[in-house]
Structure formats: C-alpha cells, structure tokens
Short mmCIF file of C-alpha atoms in Angstrom, two decimals:
data_model
loop_
_atom_site.label_atom_id
_atom_site.label_comp_id
_atom_site.label_asym_id
_atom_site.label_seq_id
_atom_site.Cartn_x
_atom_site.Cartn_y
_atom_site.Cartn_z
CA MET A 27 13.11 88.38 -140.58
CA THR A 28 9.58 89.55 -139.83
CA MET A 29 7.87 92.21 -141.88
CA ARG A 30 7.55 94.40 -138.80
CA LYS A 31 11.35 94.48 -138.50
CA ILE A 32 11.67 95.11 -142.22
CA ALA A 33 9.11 97.88 -142.12
CA LYS A 34 11.08 99.67 -139.40
CA ARG A 35 14.59 99.03 -140.63
CA ASN A 36 14.49 98.71 -144.39
CA LEU A 37 11.66 101.02 -145.48
CA ALA A 38 13.95 103.66 -146.89
CA CYS A 39 16.16 101.05 -148.52
CA ILE A 40 13.59 100.72 -151.26
CA GLY A 41 13.78 104.45 -151.79
CA LEU A 42 10.01 104.86 -151.83
CA VAL A 43 8.96 105.48 -148.26
CA ILE A 44 7.55 108.54 -146.55
CA LEU A 45 6.86 109.52 -142.97
CA ALA A 46 3.24 110.53 -142.95
CA THR A 47 3.31 110.99 -139.19
CA ILE A 48 5.74 113.90 -139.31
CA GLY A 49 4.11 115.64 -142.24
CA LEU A 50 5.58 116.61 -145.58
CA TYR A 51 7.88 119.52 -146.21
CA ALA A 52 6.69 122.40 -148.37
CA CYS A 53 9.21 122.51 -151.15
CA GLY A 54 9.02 124.88 -154.05
CA GLY A 55 7.98 123.17 -157.28
CA SER A 56 10.15 123.23 -160.35
CA SER A 57 8.96 123.54 -163.90
CA ASP A 58 8.57 120.41 -165.97
CA SER A 59 11.63 120.02 -168.15
CA SER A 60 11.17 119.43 -171.85
CA SER A 61 10.95 115.85 -173.03
CA SER A 62 11.90 114.20 -176.28
CA ALA A 63 8.32 114.51 -177.46
CA SER A 64 6.91 117.73 -178.89
CA SER A 65 4.82 119.91 -176.56
CA SER A 66 1.87 119.28 -178.88
CA ASP A 67 2.29 115.51 -178.63
CA PRO A 68 -0.65 113.99 -176.70
CA GLY A 69 1.96 111.84 -174.98
CA THR A 70 3.31 114.91 -173.13
CA PRO A 71 1.01 115.24 -170.11
CA THR A 72 0.85 118.08 -167.60
CA THR A 73 -0.91 115.99 -164.94
CA LEU A 74 -0.93 112.37 -163.87
CA VAL A 75 -3.83 110.45 -162.35
CA THR A 76 -2.83 108.97 -159.01
CA SER A 77 -4.30 105.96 -157.23
CA THR A 78 -7.49 106.62 -155.30
CA ASN A 79 -7.62 106.50 -151.53
CA GLY A 80 -8.58 102.94 -150.61
CA ALA A 81 -7.70 101.45 -154.02
CA SER A 82 -7.26 97.69 -153.79
CA THR A 83 -3.88 96.04 -154.23
CA ALA A 84 -5.45 92.58 -153.99
CA ASN A 85 -7.77 92.63 -157.02
CA CYS A 86 -6.69 92.61 -160.65
CA ALA A 87 -8.84 95.42 -162.02
CA GLN A 88 -8.55 98.59 -164.08
CA ASN A 89 -6.78 101.45 -162.26
CA ASN A 90 -5.33 99.02 -159.70
CA LEU A 91 -1.96 97.46 -159.00
CA CYS A 92 -2.52 93.75 -158.35
CA MET A 93 -0.02 92.18 -155.93
CA ASP A 94 0.34 88.51 -154.94
CA PHE A 95 -0.65 87.65 -151.36
CA THR A 96 -0.62 83.86 -151.83
CA THR A 97 3.12 83.19 -152.24
CA PRO A 98 4.73 85.62 -149.77
CA ILE A 99 8.15 83.95 -149.86
CA SER A 100 8.74 85.50 -153.28
CA PHE A 101 7.78 88.96 -152.02
CA GLY A 102 10.79 89.34 -149.78
CA ASN A 103 10.42 92.78 -148.16
CA LEU A 104 6.95 93.30 -149.67
CA VAL A 105 5.25 90.64 -147.58
CA GLY A 106 3.50 93.23 -145.42
CA ILE A 107 1.92 95.27 -148.21
CA ALA A 108 -1.51 96.60 -147.29
CA LYS A 109 -4.45 95.42 -149.38
CA THR A 110 -5.51 99.02 -149.99
CA LEU A 111 -3.56 102.15 -150.94
CA SER A 112 -3.67 105.44 -149.09
CA GLN A 113 -3.26 108.92 -150.55
CA LEU A 114 -1.25 111.93 -149.39
CA ALA A 115 -1.97 115.62 -149.91
CA THR A 116 1.54 116.43 -151.13
CA PRO A 117 1.99 119.89 -152.72
CA TRP A 118 1.67 118.37 -156.20
CA THR A 119 -1.37 116.18 -155.42
CA ASP A 120 -5.01 117.32 -155.44
CA THR A 121 -6.80 114.70 -153.36
CA SER A 122 -10.21 115.96 -154.50
CA THR A 123 -9.48 115.18 -158.15
CA ASN A 124 -6.77 112.48 -157.77
CA LEU A 125 -4.56 114.56 -160.09
CA MET A 126 -0.85 115.28 -159.64
CA THR A 127 0.50 118.41 -161.33
CA ILE A 128 3.86 117.56 -162.87
CA SER A 129 5.23 121.12 -162.79
CA GLN A 130 4.77 121.25 -159.01
CA ILE A 131 6.92 118.22 -158.23
CA PRO A 132 10.26 119.17 -156.56
CA TYR A 133 12.48 116.92 -158.64
CA VAL A 134 15.71 115.49 -157.32
CA SER A 135 18.31 117.77 -158.91
CA GLY A 136 20.98 116.73 -161.36
CA ALA A 137 21.20 115.21 -164.83
CA ASN A 138 24.09 112.77 -164.70
CA SER A 139 25.23 110.27 -167.27
CA ALA A 140 25.98 106.72 -166.15
CA THR A 141 29.71 107.51 -165.98
CA ALA A 142 28.97 109.49 -162.81
CA TYR A 143 28.21 106.16 -161.12
CA ASP A 144 30.42 103.73 -163.08
CA PRO A 145 33.48 104.56 -165.25
CA ALA A 146 32.16 102.02 -167.76
CA GLY A 147 29.01 104.09 -168.27
CA SER A 148 25.77 102.35 -169.19
CA VAL A 149 26.43 98.71 -170.08
CA PHE A 150 23.50 96.87 -171.66
CA THR A 151 23.07 94.18 -174.29
CA THR A 152 20.03 92.32 -175.61
CA THR A 153 20.28 89.04 -177.47
CA THR A 154 17.83 86.33 -178.53
CA ASP A 155 17.71 82.68 -179.45
CA ALA A 156 14.77 80.62 -180.68
CA ILE A 157 13.10 80.60 -177.25
CA TYR A 158 14.33 83.46 -175.06
CA ARG A 159 15.26 87.12 -175.00
CA TYR A 160 18.33 87.84 -172.87
CA PHE A 161 19.33 91.06 -171.10
CA GLN A 162 22.71 91.70 -169.54
CA GLY A 163 24.06 94.95 -168.10
CA ASN A 164 25.06 96.98 -165.07
CA GLY A 165 21.60 98.44 -164.36
CA LEU A 166 22.56 102.00 -165.28
CA PRO A 167 20.47 103.57 -168.06
CA SER A 168 21.70 105.44 -171.11
CA THR A 169 19.38 108.31 -170.07
CA LYS A 170 20.27 110.94 -167.45
CA MET A 171 19.89 110.33 -163.72
CA GLY A 172 19.51 112.68 -160.79
CA THR A 173 22.24 113.27 -158.23
CA PHE A 174 22.06 110.53 -155.60
CA PRO A 175 22.78 110.69 -152.70
CA VAL A 176 20.32 113.60 -152.66
CA GLN A 177 22.15 116.83 -152.01
CA SER A 178 21.48 119.03 -148.96
CA GLY A 179 19.85 122.34 -149.83
CA THR A 180 17.96 121.00 -152.86
CA ALA A 181 14.16 121.01 -153.07
CA ALA A 182 13.80 117.25 -152.77
CA TYR A 183 16.29 116.82 -149.93
CA PRO A 184 13.90 117.30 -146.95
CA TYR A 185 11.62 114.54 -148.22
CA TYR A 186 14.51 112.07 -148.31
CA ALA A 187 16.43 113.26 -145.24
CA ALA A 188 13.34 112.76 -143.07
CA LEU A 189 13.41 109.03 -143.74
CA PRO A 190 15.43 106.35 -141.97
CA GLY A 191 18.12 104.95 -144.23
CA GLY A 192 18.06 101.29 -143.26
CA THR A 193 20.62 98.69 -144.26
CA ASN A 194 21.47 97.46 -147.74
CA GLN A 195 21.01 93.68 -147.63
CA ALA A 196 23.40 93.16 -150.54
CA THR A 197 26.35 95.02 -149.02
CA GLY A 198 25.58 95.48 -145.32
CA GLN A 199 25.92 99.27 -145.70
CA THR A 200 23.83 101.27 -143.26
CA TYR A 201 22.49 104.65 -144.39
CA SER A 202 22.07 107.60 -142.02
CA ASN A 203 18.84 108.48 -143.82
CA ALA A 204 17.24 107.96 -147.24
CA ALA A 205 19.02 111.00 -148.69
CA ALA A 206 22.30 109.12 -148.21
CA ILE A 207 21.33 106.29 -150.58
CA GLY A 208 23.30 106.48 -153.80
CA ILE A 209 23.36 104.68 -157.15
CA SER A 210 25.66 101.75 -157.94
CA PRO A 211 25.96 99.31 -160.82
CA TYR A 212 24.67 95.78 -160.25
CA ASN A 213 24.28 92.55 -162.19
CA LEU A 214 21.22 93.07 -164.39
CA ASN A 215 20.67 89.59 -165.78
CA SER A 216 17.30 88.58 -167.20
CA LYS A 217 15.88 85.86 -169.46
CA LEU A 218 12.33 86.37 -170.77
CA PRO A 219 10.18 84.42 -173.24
CA LEU A 220 10.72 85.47 -176.86
CA ASN A 221 7.16 84.52 -177.77
CA PRO A 222 5.02 85.06 -174.65
CA MET A 223 1.49 83.71 -174.40
CA VAL A 224 -1.57 85.22 -172.71
CA SER A 225 -2.79 82.66 -170.19
CA GLY A 226 -4.47 84.53 -167.34
CA PHE A 227 -4.25 87.48 -164.95
CA TYR A 228 -1.32 86.96 -162.59
CA PRO A 229 -0.62 89.22 -159.59
CA ILE A 230 2.83 90.81 -159.35
CA ASN A 231 5.24 89.00 -157.04
CA SER A 232 8.35 91.19 -157.22
CA LEU A 233 9.54 94.79 -157.00
CA ILE A 234 10.86 94.74 -160.59
CA VAL A 235 8.12 94.46 -163.22
CA GLY A 236 10.05 95.14 -166.44
CA ILE A 237 13.35 95.80 -168.22
CA THR A 238 13.77 99.02 -170.22
CA LEU A 239 15.56 99.32 -173.55
CA THR A 240 17.72 102.02 -171.94
CA GLY A 241 19.27 99.51 -169.52
CA ALA A 242 17.32 100.13 -166.30
CA VAL A 243 14.25 98.52 -164.73
CA TRP A 244 10.69 99.50 -163.83
CA HIS A 245 9.40 98.87 -160.32
CA ALA A 246 5.90 98.14 -159.08
CA GLU A 247 4.04 101.34 -158.23
CA VAL A 248 3.89 100.97 -154.45
CA ALA A 249 5.47 102.91 -151.58
CA ASN A 250 5.21 102.43 -147.82
CA ASP A 251 5.68 104.53 -144.71
CA ALA A 252 6.66 103.66 -141.14
CA THR A 253 3.05 103.26 -139.99
CA GLY A 254 1.97 100.52 -142.40
CA ASN A 255 0.35 102.70 -145.05
CA TRP A 256 1.09 102.20 -148.76
CA TYR A 257 0.96 104.77 -151.56
CA ASN A 258 1.58 105.48 -155.21
CA PRO A 259 5.32 106.41 -155.08
CA THR A 260 4.98 109.59 -157.15
CA ASN A 261 2.17 110.76 -154.86
CA ALA A 262 4.51 110.46 -151.90
CA LEU A 263 8.11 111.16 -152.89
CA PRO A 264 9.91 113.32 -155.50
CA LEU A 265 11.85 111.45 -158.18
CA ASP A 266 14.46 112.77 -160.60
CA GLN A 267 13.46 114.46 -163.86
CA CYS A 268 13.45 111.12 -165.71
CA TRP A 269 11.20 109.68 -162.96
CA GLY A 270 13.76 107.42 -161.36
CA HIS A 271 15.60 106.97 -158.06
CA PRO A 272 17.50 104.23 -156.21
CA TYR A 273 16.57 101.71 -153.56
CA ASN A 274 19.53 99.83 -152.05
CA GLN A 275 21.66 101.59 -154.69
CA GLN A 276 19.53 100.19 -157.57
CA TYR A 277 18.26 102.88 -159.93
CA HIS A 278 14.73 102.21 -161.25
CA LEU A 279 11.81 104.01 -162.89
CA HIS A 280 8.23 104.93 -161.95
CA GLY A 281 5.27 106.87 -163.31
CA TYR A 282 5.97 109.19 -166.25
CA SER A 283 8.99 107.08 -167.14
CA TRP A 284 8.79 107.51 -170.91
CA LYS A 285 9.62 111.21 -170.55
CA CYS A 286 13.33 110.76 -171.22
CA PHE A 287 13.20 107.80 -173.58
CA PRO A 288 14.67 108.39 -177.05
CA ASN A 289 12.77 107.66 -180.27
CA GLN A 290 9.33 108.74 -179.07
CA GLY A 291 7.88 108.52 -182.58
CA THR A 292 5.79 111.25 -184.20
CA SER A 293 2.48 109.63 -185.14
CA GLY A 294 0.51 106.44 -184.73
CA PRO A 295 1.27 104.03 -181.89
CA SER A 296 4.24 104.71 -179.63
CA PRO A 297 7.34 102.55 -180.07
CA LEU A 298 8.49 99.75 -177.81
CA PHE A 299 10.28 100.98 -174.68
CA GLY A 300 10.94 97.68 -172.91
CA TYR A 301 9.63 94.31 -171.79
CA ALA A 302 7.55 93.10 -168.86
CA LEU A 303 8.78 90.08 -166.91
CA ASP A 304 6.29 87.83 -168.73
CA GLY A 305 7.98 88.75 -172.04
CA PHE A 306 5.29 91.02 -173.47
CA GLY A 307 6.29 94.47 -174.72
CA ILE A 308 5.83 97.74 -172.85
CA TYR A 309 5.04 100.57 -175.27
CA GLY A 310 4.70 104.34 -174.96
CA PRO A 311 1.45 106.26 -174.37
CA ARG A 312 0.02 106.58 -177.89
CA GLY A 313 -2.35 104.09 -179.48
CA GLU A 314 -3.13 103.35 -183.12
CA ASP A 315 -4.90 106.70 -183.56
CA GLY A 316 -1.89 108.63 -182.27
CA GLN A 317 -3.72 109.68 -179.10
CA MET A 318 -2.78 108.82 -175.55
CA VAL A 319 -4.24 105.50 -174.46
CA THR A 320 -6.55 105.74 -171.44
CA ASN A 321 -7.11 103.14 -168.78
CA ALA A 322 -10.64 102.65 -170.15
CA GLN A 323 -9.01 101.19 -173.28
CA LEU A 324 -6.81 98.80 -171.28
CA ASP A 325 -7.53 95.64 -169.31
CA GLN A 326 -6.91 94.75 -165.68
CA CYS A 327 -3.18 94.40 -166.29
CA HIS A 328 -2.83 97.76 -168.10
CA GLY A 329 -2.54 96.25 -171.56
CA HIS A 330 -4.53 95.20 -174.62
CA THR A 331 -4.19 93.46 -177.98
CA ALA A 332 -3.57 95.74 -180.96
CA PRO A 333 -1.16 96.04 -183.93
CA VAL A 334 2.35 97.15 -182.92
CA GLN A 335 5.87 96.61 -184.17
CA TRP A 336 7.00 93.32 -182.63
CA ASN A 337 10.15 91.39 -183.50
CA GLY A 338 10.56 93.48 -186.64
CA ALA A 339 7.03 93.18 -188.03
CA LEU A 340 3.62 94.80 -187.50
CA THR A 341 1.85 92.25 -185.30
CA ASN A 342 -1.54 92.09 -183.60
CA ILE A 343 -0.31 91.09 -180.16
CA TYR A 344 -0.96 91.71 -176.49
CA HIS A 345 1.20 94.46 -174.98
CA TYR A 346 1.33 96.91 -172.07
CA HIS A 347 1.24 100.71 -172.31
CA LEU A 348 2.93 103.45 -170.32
CA ASN A 349 0.35 106.19 -169.81
CA ARG A 350 -0.63 108.99 -167.41
CA GLU A 351 -3.09 106.96 -165.31
CA TYR A 352 -2.21 104.76 -162.34
CA PRO A 353 -0.62 102.15 -162.36
CA TYR A 354 1.17 103.74 -165.39
CA SER A 355 2.89 100.57 -166.71
CA VAL A 356 2.12 97.02 -165.56
CA GLY A 357 -0.80 96.36 -163.21
CA CYS A 358 -0.49 92.57 -163.28
CA PHE A 359 0.89 90.00 -165.72
CA ARG A 360 -1.03 88.34 -168.56
CA GLY A 361 1.64 85.66 -169.00
CA ILE A 362 3.27 83.37 -166.43
CA VAL A 363 6.50 84.79 -165.00
CA ASP A 364 9.46 82.61 -164.09
CA TYR A 365 10.80 85.01 -161.47
CA ASP A 366 13.94 82.99 -160.86
CA THR A 367 15.28 83.51 -164.40
CA ALA A 368 13.48 86.80 -165.13
CA LEU A 369 15.29 88.38 -162.16
CA GLY A 370 18.70 86.94 -162.77
CA PRO A 371 20.23 83.51 -163.10
CA PRO A 372 18.70 80.79 -160.91
CA GLY A 373 19.57 81.34 -157.27
CA PRO A 374 20.63 84.50 -155.41
CA ASN A 375 21.06 87.79 -157.24
CA LEU A 376 20.67 90.54 -154.66
CA GLY A 377 20.84 93.22 -157.32
CA MET A 378 17.48 92.13 -158.72
CA LYS A 379 16.08 89.81 -156.04
CA GLU A 380 16.60 92.29 -153.21
CA GLY A 381 15.02 91.10 -149.98
CA VAL A 382 14.13 87.64 -151.26
CA PRO A 383 15.49 85.13 -148.71
CA TYR A 384 17.04 82.70 -151.19
CA GLY A 385 18.78 79.66 -149.83
CA PRO A 386 19.07 75.90 -150.37
CA SER A 387 15.95 75.16 -148.31
CA ILE A 388 13.85 77.94 -149.85
CA LEU A 389 14.81 78.13 -153.50
CA PRO A 390 13.00 74.93 -154.56
CA ASN A 391 9.74 76.31 -153.13
CA ILE A 392 9.72 79.28 -155.51
CA ASN A 393 7.55 78.05 -158.35
CA PRO A 394 6.41 80.53 -161.03
CA PHE A 395 3.37 78.35 -161.73
CA LEU A 396 2.02 79.12 -158.26
CA ASN A 397 1.31 82.62 -159.49
#
C-alpha cells in the first residue's frame, strides 16, 4: 500500500490527524483538572512548549523528534512523514510564543476506569530475568481514560468528527469518522533489555516509543493531516484529561502524560514512570534539585545521565525525562532497539505493530541494527 493511499484512508486511524484545510472549530476551553502533584510542585505546569514551525524530524537535536527515514519498511504507516513539522493556531496555542495553555484545551470528556472497555479491567504484569524485562497486559492503563468514541455535543467532538475514520487494519472495521474510534484491549507484549547500554543516537522507527508502569504505551509526538503536513499532536487535537486517546482502538499517551500517574514524589528527582523501547527508564519532570528539568539540561534524545532509583538502588545512569517542552518524552533512542521483540513477540502483532507489513518475505529484512 502506498503512503498516499494510507494518508487518505488511514490518517484518522492513528487518532492524531487534523484537517487544516477546513479550519479548526472554536470550542470552549475547560479548566485544567487537578493532578496527583501539589499545585506548588514545579512539575505541575500551566503551559507546554510546542514544536516550532519548521522543526526538523530528520535530525537528532534538542527540541526535535528524530524519526528514521532510512529503513521505511519498519515505519509502516509513517513512511510519508514530512521532514519538518508545521504548527497550527489552535485556540490553546500561541504561535508567536510556541506556548500551549493547558487550561484552554477542550479535553475529551469522561474519566473511565479500564472496566469500561474490558470487564477484566487493567491487566498488566512486569517480570525480569537476568537479561530482559518483560511486560504483558491488555494495553488498558490503571489510570482513568476519556470516553471514546467521542460523544456528540462535547467540546472535543467537532475536532474528531471532522476527520475521516479510516479502516482498522487489525480488525477490518471502518469508522464513519475519527469520533467513532473507540478503545479496545490488545496484546501488549514487550521484551526490553534489563541493563541497556548507551551506544549512539538512533532515530525512532515506530509509533510506540515506551511502556508505562500503568499498563499503557507512549507514542511518538507526531500528527498528520490530509494535506501532508505533520504536527505536534497536542498542538492539533484535544486529548483526554490524562493526555491519552486511541488510534485503531489502541489507547496511548502524549505530552503532559505524567499528570495522572500515581506516586509523583514530593522532593528531589521524580520517580520512574516507565521504560523506553531501548530499555532505559522514563522519569517524571523533576531533576536532582527538585525543579523541572528543561530541554537545555537534556541531550538530543531528551535524556541525560544522573543519579536516579534504578533496579532498587540509587544509580548514576542514562534516562529520559517527561517534561513540558517538546518532544516531552523520547526524542530518539540512546540504545539499540530490537523492534521485533520490543513491540511484541517476533512476527505479527497488530496491536503494537500497527501498519507494519509483516510477512514471511519481509520479516527477515527488519534488523534493529540498521537503526
């Protein structure tokens, strides 16, 4: 399937797209709901820094998201990503300052537990052996989720209803528009290195960039429209109040994703909130001094080496941070990623490898060391 066909048929399937050509709807903003952190905590922002107009997606650099253009077979439906990002003047985005005001975002309504989407609730286990860390679950987090499909009459609905729904490659279901896309459990199955090693700066070659300790995943911070433009997702489309939404039924997180995480900590560095696909930890927004980490303190991949709790001990180790500046979580990978096992068992797993054309003639060509 060509990217042009994907761009026209499956854009809304990833739950990130917008139609810049028809304009954006003026929805009333809702106030920012309280998070687990105290209002005086420097990790509780009121604004987020969005990507700049024309920001590169091809270079691994501070403030950028670095995507892989050399091994497109692993991209699946991201093959056609533009090498620069655009910016939209949504009601919550000030294009003159590149700031998004959180209280002005028209969140997707609802605060549902996982039982709303699976009678089993959130299913998630983490185990280790001497070499690997294993994750198994149904993809539904232990934190609250918005009401998806997005409900008519809510503030976020016009943004979603304006988008074509596309077809879910895993199930064949066709959606009337993006508002019709719901949340379903899927086979979250991941194996990551227990003791990752820094070995370079590797562009991202997948939608999923990390696994959260709450049982969901983080996605790369990119969003496309029907005209070939790409954006920071939270600049373009409202999310729920925990900064998540589905694509092809898969719930995932963006941006200010630590907002609803439990155990925020009260001082010093933020705790571990999950793991990137290279095995390194993804921590909250505070550094050693208890203040929010800025991009100026982080490297091209949105991480650095500093003492944090790791495998039960205070360790001086490389790790990523969630913070208020684009790309918010992982900008590229410092360790080599074996995408085939990081995104499920070897071979097809449409829940995590959505859009990747796996098959007997293609699978052997996917080599993590090409990244």
